[in-house]
PDB file of C-alpha atoms in Angstrom:
ATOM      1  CA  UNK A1307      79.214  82.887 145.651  1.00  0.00           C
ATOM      2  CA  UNK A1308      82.945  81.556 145.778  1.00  0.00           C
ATOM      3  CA  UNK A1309      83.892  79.562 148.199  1.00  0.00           C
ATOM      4  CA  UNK A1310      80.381  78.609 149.242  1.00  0.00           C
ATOM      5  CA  UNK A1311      80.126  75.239 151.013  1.00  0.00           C
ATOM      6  CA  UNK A1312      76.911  72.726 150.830  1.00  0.00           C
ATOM      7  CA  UNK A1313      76.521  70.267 153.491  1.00  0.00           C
ATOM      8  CA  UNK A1314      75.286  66.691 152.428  1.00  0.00           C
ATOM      9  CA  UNK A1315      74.184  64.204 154.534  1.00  0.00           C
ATOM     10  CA  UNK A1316      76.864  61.643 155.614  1.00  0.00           C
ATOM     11  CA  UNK A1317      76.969  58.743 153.285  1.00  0.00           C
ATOM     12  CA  UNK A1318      78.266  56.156 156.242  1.00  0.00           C
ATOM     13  CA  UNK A1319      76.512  56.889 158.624  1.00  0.00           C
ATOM     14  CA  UNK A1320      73.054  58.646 156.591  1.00  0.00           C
ATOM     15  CA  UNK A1321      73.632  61.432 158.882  1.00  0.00           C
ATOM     16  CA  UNK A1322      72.681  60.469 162.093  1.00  0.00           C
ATOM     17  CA  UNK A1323      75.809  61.075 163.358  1.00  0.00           C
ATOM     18  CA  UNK A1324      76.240  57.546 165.303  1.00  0.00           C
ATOM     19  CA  UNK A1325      76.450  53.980 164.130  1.00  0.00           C
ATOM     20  CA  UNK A1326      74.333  52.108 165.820  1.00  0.00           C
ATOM     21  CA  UNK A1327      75.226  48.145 167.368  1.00  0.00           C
ATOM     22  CA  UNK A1328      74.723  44.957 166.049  1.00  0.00           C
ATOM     23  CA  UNK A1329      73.357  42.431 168.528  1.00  0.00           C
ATOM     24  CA  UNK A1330      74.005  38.564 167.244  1.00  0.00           C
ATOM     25  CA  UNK A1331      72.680  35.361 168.908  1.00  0.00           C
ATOM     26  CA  UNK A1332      74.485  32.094 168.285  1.00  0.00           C
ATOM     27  CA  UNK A1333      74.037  28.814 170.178  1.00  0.00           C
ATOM     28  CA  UNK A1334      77.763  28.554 170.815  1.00  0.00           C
ATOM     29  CA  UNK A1335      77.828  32.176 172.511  1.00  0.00           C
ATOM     30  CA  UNK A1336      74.715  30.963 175.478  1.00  0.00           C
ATOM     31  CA  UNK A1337      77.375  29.761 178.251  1.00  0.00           C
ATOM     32  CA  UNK A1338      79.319  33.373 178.103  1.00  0.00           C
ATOM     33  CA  UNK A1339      76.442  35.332 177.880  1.00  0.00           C
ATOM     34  CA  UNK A1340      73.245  35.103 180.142  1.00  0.00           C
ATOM     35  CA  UNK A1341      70.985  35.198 176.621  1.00  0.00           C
ATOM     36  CA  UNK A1342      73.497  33.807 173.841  1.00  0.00           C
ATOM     37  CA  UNK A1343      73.655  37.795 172.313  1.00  0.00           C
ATOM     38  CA  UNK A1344      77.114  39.630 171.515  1.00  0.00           C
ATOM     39  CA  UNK A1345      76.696  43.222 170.807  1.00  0.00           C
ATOM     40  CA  UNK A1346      78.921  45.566 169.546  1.00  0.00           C
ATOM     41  CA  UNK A1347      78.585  49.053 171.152  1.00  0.00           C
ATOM     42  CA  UNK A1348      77.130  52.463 169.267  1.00  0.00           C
ATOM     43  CA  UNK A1349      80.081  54.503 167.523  1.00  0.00           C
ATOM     44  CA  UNK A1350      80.625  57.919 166.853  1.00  0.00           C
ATOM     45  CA  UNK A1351      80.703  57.748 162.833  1.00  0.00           C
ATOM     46  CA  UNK A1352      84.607  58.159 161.909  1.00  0.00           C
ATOM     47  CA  UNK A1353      83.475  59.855 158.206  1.00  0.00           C
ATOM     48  CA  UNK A1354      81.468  63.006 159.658  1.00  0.00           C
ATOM     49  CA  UNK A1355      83.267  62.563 163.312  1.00  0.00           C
ATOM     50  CA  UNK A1356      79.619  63.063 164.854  1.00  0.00           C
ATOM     51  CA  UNK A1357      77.926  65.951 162.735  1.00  0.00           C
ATOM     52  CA  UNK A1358      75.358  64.295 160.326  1.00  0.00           C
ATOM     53  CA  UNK A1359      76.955  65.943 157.390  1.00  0.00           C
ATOM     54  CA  UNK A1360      79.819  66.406 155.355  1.00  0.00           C
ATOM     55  CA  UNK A1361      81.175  69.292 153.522  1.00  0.00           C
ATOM     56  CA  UNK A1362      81.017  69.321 149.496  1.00  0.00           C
TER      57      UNK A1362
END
């Protein structure tokens, strides 16, 4: 059993595997965008790189 590796779910992104956008409203935002929302796009999580898991 040496050199056995467990796999735990990613603690940034709970594994899984992409961080999902934010969308915001604010008053101050409604003459750049058609609704007044800013999103920020989905990410591949940098912590597992995009596999759910990490190794322990």
């Amino acid at each position: 059993m040496a050199d056995e590796k467990k796999k735990t779910a990613c603690p940034t992104c709970m594994g899984k595997k992409v961080i999902d956008g934010i969308c915001e409203t604010s008053g101050e935002w409604r003459g750049k965008t058609e609704d007044g929302q800013v999103c920020t796009p989905d990410q591949t999580c940098p912590t597992c790189k995009g596999k759910g898991y990490v190794n322990s």
